mmCIF file of C-alpha atoms in Angstrom:
data_model
loop_
_atom_site.group_PDB
_atom_site.id
_atom_site.type_symbol
_atom_site.label_atom_id
_atom_site.label_comp_id
_atom_site.label_asym_id
_atom_site.label_seq_id
_atom_site.Cartn_x
_atom_site.Cartn_y
_atom_site.Cartn_z
ATOM 1 C CA UNK A 1 -14.989 12.459 -9.935
ATOM 2 C CA UNK A 2 -9.638 14.774 -6.662
ATOM 3 C CA UNK A 3 -1.978 19.172 -3.998
ATOM 4 C CA UNK A 4 -3.322 16.444 -6.370
ATOM 5 C CA UNK A 5 -3.117 12.514 -4.995
ATOM 6 C CA UNK A 6 0.798 11.567 -4.260
ATOM 7 C CA UNK A 7 1.187 8.401 -2.929
ATOM 8 C CA UNK A 8 4.566 7.622 -1.833
ATOM 9 C CA UNK A 9 6.948 5.895 -4.476
ATOM 10 C CA UNK A 10 6.805 2.443 -4.366
ATOM 11 C CA UNK A 11 9.232 0.325 -2.132
ATOM 12 C CA UNK A 12 10.859 -1.152 -4.745
ATOM 13 C CA UNK A 13 11.480 1.878 -6.378
ATOM 14 C CA UNK A 14 14.009 4.760 -5.007
ATOM 15 C CA UNK A 15 13.210 6.476 -2.100
ATOM 16 C CA UNK A 16 11.438 9.562 -2.332
ATOM 17 C CA UNK A 17 13.132 12.754 -1.566
ATOM 18 C CA UNK A 18 11.377 14.574 1.110
ATOM 19 C CA UNK A 19 11.837 18.291 1.064
ATOM 20 C CA UNK A 20 8.912 20.076 0.513
ATOM 21 C CA UNK A 21 5.054 21.088 2.256
ATOM 22 C CA UNK A 22 2.489 19.810 1.455
ATOM 23 C CA UNK A 23 -1.016 18.229 0.914
ATOM 24 C CA UNK A 24 -3.930 19.092 -1.139
ATOM 25 C CA UNK A 25 -7.448 18.674 -1.743
ATOM 26 C CA UNK A 26 -10.541 18.733 -4.435
ATOM 27 C CA UNK A 27 -13.883 18.613 -5.240
ATOM 28 C CA UNK A 28 -16.307 20.410 -7.566
ATOM 29 C CA UNK A 29 -19.488 21.319 -5.738
ATOM 30 C CA UNK A 30 -20.558 24.377 -3.340
ATOM 31 C CA UNK A 31 -21.615 23.384 -0.467
ATOM 32 C CA UNK A 32 -24.972 23.364 -2.098
ATOM 33 C CA UNK A 33 -23.975 23.397 -5.519
ATOM 34 C CA UNK A 34 -21.079 20.976 -6.589
ATOM 35 C CA UNK A 35 -17.473 20.715 -5.019
ATOM 36 C CA UNK A 36 -15.209 18.169 -6.226
ATOM 37 C CA UNK A 37 -12.170 16.393 -4.153
ATOM 38 C CA UNK A 38 -8.886 15.486 -4.858
ATOM 39 C CA UNK A 39 -7.926 13.115 -1.853
ATOM 40 C CA UNK A 40 -4.424 12.336 -0.963
ATOM 41 C CA UNK A 41 -3.948 15.038 -2.960
ATOM 42 C CA UNK A 42 -7.850 16.338 -2.432
ATOM 43 C CA UNK A 43 -8.818 19.874 -3.760
ATOM 44 C CA UNK A 44 -11.513 22.055 -2.841
ATOM 45 C CA UNK A 45 -14.273 23.062 -5.478
ATOM 46 C CA UNK A 46 -17.463 23.227 -5.628
ATOM 47 C CA UNK A 47 -20.672 22.222 -5.612
ATOM 48 C CA UNK A 48 -21.220 22.636 -1.732
ATOM 49 C CA UNK A 49 -17.666 21.408 -1.516
ATOM 50 C CA UNK A 50 -15.121 18.446 -1.856
ATOM 51 C CA UNK A 51 -12.743 18.157 0.719
ATOM 52 C CA UNK A 52 -8.692 18.643 -0.130
ATOM 53 C CA UNK A 53 -6.042 15.836 1.096
ATOM 54 C CA UNK A 54 -3.595 16.062 3.676
ATOM 55 C CA UNK A 55 -1.624 14.025 1.304
ATOM 56 C CA UNK A 56 -1.094 17.301 -0.658
ATOM 57 C CA UNK A 57 2.219 18.420 1.296
ATOM 58 C CA UNK A 58 3.141 15.369 0.480
ATOM 59 C CA UNK A 59 3.442 14.983 -2.728
ATOM 60 C CA UNK A 60 4.637 18.460 -2.217
ATOM 61 C CA UNK A 61 7.390 17.334 -0.560
ATOM 62 C CA UNK A 62 8.134 14.378 -3.519
ATOM 63 C CA UNK A 63 8.157 17.155 -6.222
ATOM 64 C CA UNK A 64 10.874 19.124 -4.182
ATOM 65 C CA UNK A 65 13.181 16.671 -5.957
ATOM 66 C CA UNK A 66 14.536 17.893 -9.670
ATOM 67 C CA UNK A 67 14.813 14.405 -10.772
ATOM 68 C CA UNK A 68 11.810 12.735 -12.760
ATOM 69 C CA UNK A 69 10.250 9.300 -11.893
ATOM 70 C CA UNK A 70 8.444 9.460 -14.878
ATOM 71 C CA UNK A 71 9.573 11.697 -18.051
ATOM 72 C CA UNK A 72 6.255 10.278 -20.158
ATOM 73 C CA UNK A 73 3.574 10.104 -17.791
ATOM 74 C CA UNK A 74 1.965 13.649 -18.800
ATOM 75 C CA UNK A 75 1.948 12.778 -22.532
ATOM 76 C CA UNK A 76 0.273 8.585 -21.532
ATOM 77 C CA UNK A 77 -1.933 10.408 -18.758
ATOM 78 C CA UNK A 78 -3.237 13.215 -20.898
ATOM 79 C CA UNK A 79 -5.537 10.979 -23.354
ATOM 80 C CA UNK A 80 -7.362 9.480 -20.146
ATOM 81 C CA UNK A 81 -7.627 13.233 -18.999
ATOM 82 C CA UNK A 82 -9.382 14.460 -22.056
ATOM 83 C CA UNK A 83 -11.524 10.929 -21.830
ATOM 84 C CA UNK A 84 -12.485 11.720 -18.241
ATOM 85 C CA UNK A 85 -13.854 14.970 -19.500
ATOM 86 C CA UNK A 86 -16.012 14.150 -22.302
ATOM 87 C CA UNK A 87 -17.530 11.095 -19.830
ATOM 88 C CA UNK A 88 -18.572 14.157 -16.590
ATOM 89 C CA UNK A 89 -20.363 15.524 -19.905
ATOM 90 C CA UNK A 90 -22.138 12.556 -20.663
ATOM 91 C CA UNK A 91 -22.831 12.218 -17.066
ATOM 92 C CA UNK A 92 -24.472 16.061 -16.885
ATOM 93 C CA UNK A 93 -26.590 15.408 -20.282
ATOM 94 C CA UNK A 94 -27.448 12.632 -18.344
ATOM 95 C CA UNK A 95 -28.297 14.177 -15.326
ATOM 96 C CA UNK A 96 -30.181 16.915 -17.018
ATOM 97 C CA UNK A 97 -32.634 14.593 -18.923
ATOM 98 C CA UNK A 98 -33.563 12.755 -15.285
ATOM 99 C CA UNK A 99 -34.201 15.687 -13.847
ATOM 100 C CA UNK A 100 -36.637 16.374 -16.429
ATOM 101 C CA UNK A 101 -38.535 13.396 -16.145
ATOM 102 C CA UNK A 102 -38.965 13.487 -12.512
ATOM 103 C CA UNK A 103 -38.205 16.959 -11.374
ATOM 104 C CA UNK A 104 -36.120 19.686 -9.503
ATOM 105 C CA UNK A 105 -36.657 18.705 -5.995
ATOM 106 C CA UNK A 106 -36.562 14.521 -6.204
ATOM 107 C CA UNK A 107 -33.667 15.251 -8.424
ATOM 108 C CA UNK A 108 -31.491 17.307 -6.310
ATOM 109 C CA UNK A 109 -32.190 14.186 -3.355
ATOM 110 C CA UNK A 110 -30.920 12.040 -5.778
ATOM 111 C CA UNK A 111 -27.881 14.201 -5.916
ATOM 112 C CA UNK A 112 -26.983 14.479 -2.781
ATOM 113 C CA UNK A 113 -27.225 10.550 -2.288
ATOM 114 C CA UNK A 114 -25.187 10.403 -5.337
ATOM 115 C CA UNK A 115 -22.009 11.816 -3.458
ATOM 116 C CA UNK A 116 -21.949 8.833 -1.462
ATOM 117 C CA UNK A 117 -20.529 6.317 -4.215
ATOM 118 C CA UNK A 118 -19.034 8.825 -5.933
ATOM 119 C CA UNK A 119 -16.602 9.865 -2.123
ATOM 120 C CA UNK A 120 -16.386 5.844 -2.666
ATOM 121 C CA UNK A 121 -14.948 5.396 -6.475
ATOM 122 C CA UNK A 122 -12.885 8.614 -6.241
ATOM 123 C CA UNK A 123 -10.512 7.009 -3.225
ATOM 124 C CA UNK A 124 -11.374 3.280 -4.608
ATOM 125 C CA UNK A 125 -9.992 4.270 -8.158
ATOM 126 C CA UNK A 126 -7.003 6.706 -6.830
ATOM 127 C CA UNK A 127 -5.646 3.426 -4.720
ATOM 128 C CA UNK A 128 -6.140 0.947 -7.637
ATOM 129 C CA UNK A 129 -4.191 3.904 -9.719
ATOM 130 C CA UNK A 130 -1.507 4.797 -7.214
ATOM 131 C CA UNK A 131 -0.653 0.990 -7.353
ATOM 132 C CA UNK A 132 -0.855 1.220 -10.889
ATOM 133 C CA UNK A 133 -3.415 -1.516 -10.646
ATOM 134 C CA UNK A 134 -4.771 0.383 -14.287
ATOM 135 C CA UNK A 135 -6.718 -2.184 -15.842
ATOM 136 C CA UNK A 136 -8.970 -2.336 -11.914
ATOM 137 C CA UNK A 137 -8.351 1.295 -12.078
ATOM 138 C CA UNK A 138 -9.611 2.539 -15.676
ATOM 139 C CA UNK A 139 -12.817 1.174 -15.737
ATOM 140 C CA UNK A 140 -13.678 2.942 -11.838
ATOM 141 C CA UNK A 141 -12.316 6.320 -13.063
ATOM 142 C CA UNK A 142 -14.723 5.952 -16.571
ATOM 143 C CA UNK A 143 -17.808 5.430 -13.250
ATOM 144 C CA UNK A 144 -16.429 8.364 -11.372
ATOM 145 C CA UNK A 145 -16.562 10.783 -14.376
ATOM 146 C CA UNK A 146 -19.768 10.595 -15.203
ATOM 147 C CA UNK A 147 -21.009 10.085 -11.708
ATOM 148 C CA UNK A 148 -18.944 13.397 -11.273
ATOM 149 C CA UNK A 149 -21.159 14.764 -14.558
ATOM 150 C CA UNK A 150 -24.328 13.717 -12.701
ATOM 151 C CA UNK A 151 -23.936 15.865 -9.153
ATOM 152 C CA UNK A 152 -23.000 18.774 -11.422
ATOM 153 C CA UNK A 153 -25.843 18.711 -13.659
ATOM 154 C CA UNK A 154 -27.892 20.957 -10.719
ATOM 155 C CA UNK A 155 -24.571 24.301 -11.164
ATOM 156 C CA UNK A 156 -24.891 23.718 -15.323
ATOM 157 C CA UNK A 157 -28.844 23.966 -14.891
ATOM 158 C CA UNK A 158 -28.368 26.863 -12.680
ATOM 159 C CA UNK A 159 -25.647 28.540 -14.640
ATOM 160 C CA UNK A 160 -27.625 28.641 -17.636
ATOM 161 C CA UNK A 161 -30.958 29.349 -15.641
ATOM 162 C CA UNK A 162 -29.094 32.807 -14.680
ATOM 163 C CA UNK A 163 -26.531 33.530 -18.073
ATOM 164 C CA UNK A 164 -27.837 31.114 -20.509
ATOM 165 C CA UNK A 165 -26.560 28.297 -22.249
ATOM 166 C CA UNK A 166 -23.257 30.159 -23.602
ATOM 167 C CA UNK A 167 -21.422 30.719 -19.512
ATOM 168 C CA UNK A 168 -21.488 26.582 -19.770
ATOM 169 C CA UNK A 169 -19.165 27.774 -23.389
ATOM 170 C CA UNK A 170 -17.146 30.313 -21.738
ATOM 171 C CA UNK A 171 -16.024 28.167 -18.871
ATOM 172 C CA UNK A 172 -15.238 24.867 -20.828
ATOM 173 C CA UNK A 173 -13.147 27.423 -23.263
ATOM 174 C CA UNK A 174 -11.566 29.448 -20.281
ATOM 175 C CA UNK A 175 -10.882 25.869 -19.029
ATOM 176 C CA UNK A 176 -9.240 24.758 -22.314
ATOM 177 C CA UNK A 177 -7.393 27.811 -23.396
ATOM 178 C CA UNK A 178 -5.900 27.324 -19.333
ATOM 179 C CA UNK A 179 -4.639 23.757 -20.383
ATOM 180 C CA UNK A 180 -2.911 24.989 -23.315
ATOM 181 C CA UNK A 181 -1.254 27.447 -21.722
ATOM 182 C CA UNK A 182 -0.204 25.765 -18.407
ATOM 183 C CA UNK A 183 0.874 22.126 -20.859
ATOM 184 C CA UNK A 184 3.540 24.836 -22.306
ATOM 185 C CA UNK A 185 4.731 26.977 -19.809
ATOM 186 C CA UNK A 186 4.058 24.286 -16.907
ATOM 187 C CA UNK A 187 6.204 21.878 -18.224
ATOM 188 C CA UNK A 188 9.197 24.603 -19.112
ATOM 189 C CA UNK A 189 9.375 25.654 -15.282
ATOM 190 C CA UNK A 190 12.465 25.543 -13.353
ATOM 191 C CA UNK A 191 12.556 23.250 -10.056
ATOM 192 C CA UNK A 192 12.864 27.356 -8.425
ATOM 193 C CA UNK A 193 9.809 28.407 -10.025
ATOM 194 C CA UNK A 194 7.863 25.406 -9.678
ATOM 195 C CA UNK A 195 8.700 24.646 -5.720
ATOM 196 C CA UNK A 196 7.797 28.100 -5.368
ATOM 197 C CA UNK A 197 4.235 28.282 -7.520
ATOM 198 C CA UNK A 198 3.141 24.548 -5.652
ATOM 199 C CA UNK A 199 4.193 25.950 -2.403
ATOM 200 C CA UNK A 200 1.930 29.031 -3.099
ATOM 201 C CA UNK A 201 -0.742 27.320 -4.549
ATOM 202 C CA UNK A 202 -1.084 24.800 -1.683
ATOM 203 C CA UNK A 203 -0.826 27.490 1.091
ATOM 204 C CA UNK A 204 -3.749 28.716 -1.001
ATOM 205 C CA UNK A 205 -6.349 25.680 -1.150
ATOM 206 C CA UNK A 206 -6.125 24.806 2.466
ATOM 207 C CA UNK A 207 -7.273 28.477 3.105
ATOM 208 C CA UNK A 208 -9.567 28.598 0.731
ATOM 209 C CA UNK A 209 -11.055 25.066 1.904
ATOM 210 C CA UNK A 210 -11.065 26.568 5.181
ATOM 211 C CA UNK A 211 -12.898 29.620 4.545
ATOM 212 C CA UNK A 212 -15.517 27.728 2.504
ATOM 213 C CA UNK A 213 -16.182 25.698 5.638
ATOM 214 C CA UNK A 214 -16.162 29.109 7.449
ATOM 215 C CA UNK A 215 -18.628 30.812 5.281
ATOM 216 C CA UNK A 216 -20.956 27.394 4.924
ATOM 217 C CA UNK A 217 -21.417 27.223 8.715
ATOM 218 C CA UNK A 218 -21.168 31.085 9.593
ATOM 219 C CA UNK A 219 -24.574 30.984 6.948
ATOM 220 C CA UNK A 220 -26.877 29.020 9.690
ATOM 221 C CA UNK A 221 -26.156 32.494 11.443
ATOM 222 C CA UNK A 222 -25.673 35.359 8.600
ATOM 223 C CA UNK A 223 -28.281 34.533 6.223
ATOM 224 C CA UNK A 224 -26.809 36.461 3.978
ATOM 225 C CA UNK A 225 -23.003 35.293 4.430
ATOM 226 C CA UNK A 226 -22.777 33.425 1.041
ATOM 227 C CA UNK A 227 -24.671 35.340 -1.022
ATOM 228 C CA UNK A 228 -21.853 38.406 -0.254
ATOM 229 C CA UNK A 229 -18.971 35.988 0.035
ATOM 230 C CA UNK A 230 -20.010 33.837 -3.374
ATOM 231 C CA UNK A 231 -17.844 36.003 -5.720
ATOM 232 C CA UNK A 232 -14.562 36.157 -3.615
ATOM 233 C CA UNK A 233 -14.955 32.658 -3.206
ATOM 234 C CA UNK A 234 -15.236 31.923 -7.192
ATOM 235 C CA UNK A 235 -12.706 34.315 -8.054
ATOM 236 C CA UNK A 236 -9.869 33.220 -5.610
ATOM 237 C CA UNK A 237 -10.821 29.690 -6.176
ATOM 238 C CA UNK A 238 -10.609 30.051 -11.052
ATOM 239 C CA UNK A 239 -7.114 31.671 -9.521
ATOM 240 C CA UNK A 240 -5.891 29.264 -7.516
ATOM 241 C CA UNK A 241 -7.094 26.192 -9.835
ATOM 242 C CA UNK A 242 -5.843 28.379 -12.968
ATOM 243 C CA UNK A 243 -1.858 27.971 -10.646
ATOM 244 C CA UNK A 244 -2.950 24.527 -10.023
ATOM 245 C CA UNK A 245 -2.661 23.496 -13.892
ATOM 246 C CA UNK A 246 1.160 25.016 -14.111
ATOM 247 C CA UNK A 247 1.547 22.893 -10.783
ATOM 248 C CA UNK A 248 0.662 19.744 -12.313
ATOM 249 C CA UNK A 249 2.108 19.488 -15.077
ATOM 250 C CA UNK A 250 5.763 20.765 -13.009
ATOM 251 C CA UNK A 251 4.791 18.350 -10.685
ATOM 252 C CA UNK A 252 3.234 15.351 -12.477
ATOM 253 C CA UNK A 253 6.567 13.774 -13.577
ATOM 254 C CA UNK A 254 8.331 13.983 -10.340
ATOM 255 C CA UNK A 255 5.666 12.084 -8.544
ATOM 256 C CA UNK A 256 4.645 9.256 -10.540
ATOM 257 C CA UNK A 257 6.257 6.951 -12.716
ATOM 258 C CA UNK A 258 5.091 6.273 -16.234
ATOM 259 C CA UNK A 259 3.420 2.854 -15.316
ATOM 260 C CA UNK A 260 1.431 5.393 -12.577
ATOM 261 C CA UNK A 261 -0.055 7.671 -15.627
ATOM 262 C CA UNK A 262 -3.689 7.067 -14.424
ATOM 263 C CA UNK A 263 -3.001 8.407 -10.915
ATOM 264 C CA UNK A 264 -1.768 11.839 -12.834
ATOM 265 C CA UNK A 265 -4.315 11.721 -14.831
ATOM 266 C CA UNK A 266 -7.251 11.190 -12.164
ATOM 267 C CA UNK A 267 -5.875 14.955 -10.185
ATOM 268 C CA UNK A 268 -4.999 16.629 -13.220
ATOM 269 C CA UNK A 269 -8.402 15.903 -13.990
ATOM 270 C CA UNK A 270 -10.074 17.265 -10.850
ATOM 271 C CA UNK A 271 -8.330 20.322 -11.141
ATOM 272 C CA UNK A 272 -9.502 20.790 -14.913
ATOM 273 C CA UNK A 273 -13.067 20.388 -13.046
ATOM 274 C CA UNK A 274 -12.385 22.037 -10.423
ATOM 275 C CA UNK A 275 -11.439 24.843 -12.358
ATOM 276 C CA UNK A 276 -14.609 24.974 -14.847
ATOM 277 C CA UNK A 277 -17.461 25.009 -11.309
ATOM 278 C CA UNK A 278 -15.289 27.734 -10.033
ATOM 279 C CA UNK A 279 -15.420 29.481 -14.027
ATOM 280 C CA UNK A 280 -19.115 28.223 -14.011
ATOM 281 C CA UNK A 281 -19.549 29.853 -10.742
ATOM 282 C CA UNK A 282 -17.607 32.951 -11.082
ATOM 283 C CA UNK A 283 -19.391 33.244 -14.073
ATOM 284 C CA UNK A 284 -22.879 33.166 -12.056
ATOM 285 C CA UNK A 285 -21.355 35.230 -9.514
ATOM 286 C CA UNK A 286 -21.080 38.173 -11.528
ATOM 287 C CA UNK A 287 -24.528 38.034 -13.130
ATOM 288 C CA UNK A 288 -25.946 38.553 -9.949
ATOM 289 C CA UNK A 289 -27.146 34.475 -9.246
ATOM 290 C CA UNK A 290 -25.120 33.215 -6.920
ATOM 291 C CA UNK A 291 -28.163 32.376 -4.166
ATOM 292 C CA UNK A 292 -28.617 29.084 -2.918
ATOM 293 C CA UNK A 293 -32.059 27.725 -2.812
#
């Protein structure tokens, strides 16, 4: 379903001004649950974890220029971000029906296998969107959103079991409120504030990725390590992706042309999916249910 993926501007367009730090990544599944990715701008998230992209640095460097490359790209991208979220919800519902019919153990294996086409879809869709090949990118992104929901089913089911169905509504509400606030204040950030926040979030994402990888490896030697650090990781990830939500509104018009609205939509979609996942993980951890099966 992953800073955000930013690709160098088209050779036919103006030369980008590169004067700042780096990339990001993302993904919504825990090292056993869910993690989303944002490649070329991939952020880490949680299913198990998705990768953070090294292109985040390049994205930040391009964003250092105060000139707007795509003044209307945010408004053109937002409907597709919303559509992606709706398709993700449909994917979760489909995943829950599948789990009920084939059983949890079989579904768990199936969802792990689904991560392979999920990654492939992401990179192919991102490549098409960055080239403004929107006719090709749109159906790929729609399929990617559905598959993201399918792979997040296990996390959603865990949250319902641990904290009740209301936890899903709380996570969705928190994500929606963040979007509303970020859409107002993120667009109005000055260059100094926007660039500083982008740099801080970039460093935080890289730190989060390293921590998650370290915990994943360390949990093989210290069985309780994952459970003991889950609350910290969930809280830290939530804060980072709240910051990322503001960064998106600042950087998108500085990194994408107006005809690259689907590339911007894909990056923003991954930010909010990641935020939703981390909030859900935080709720689970606070309820004492952050144990891996």
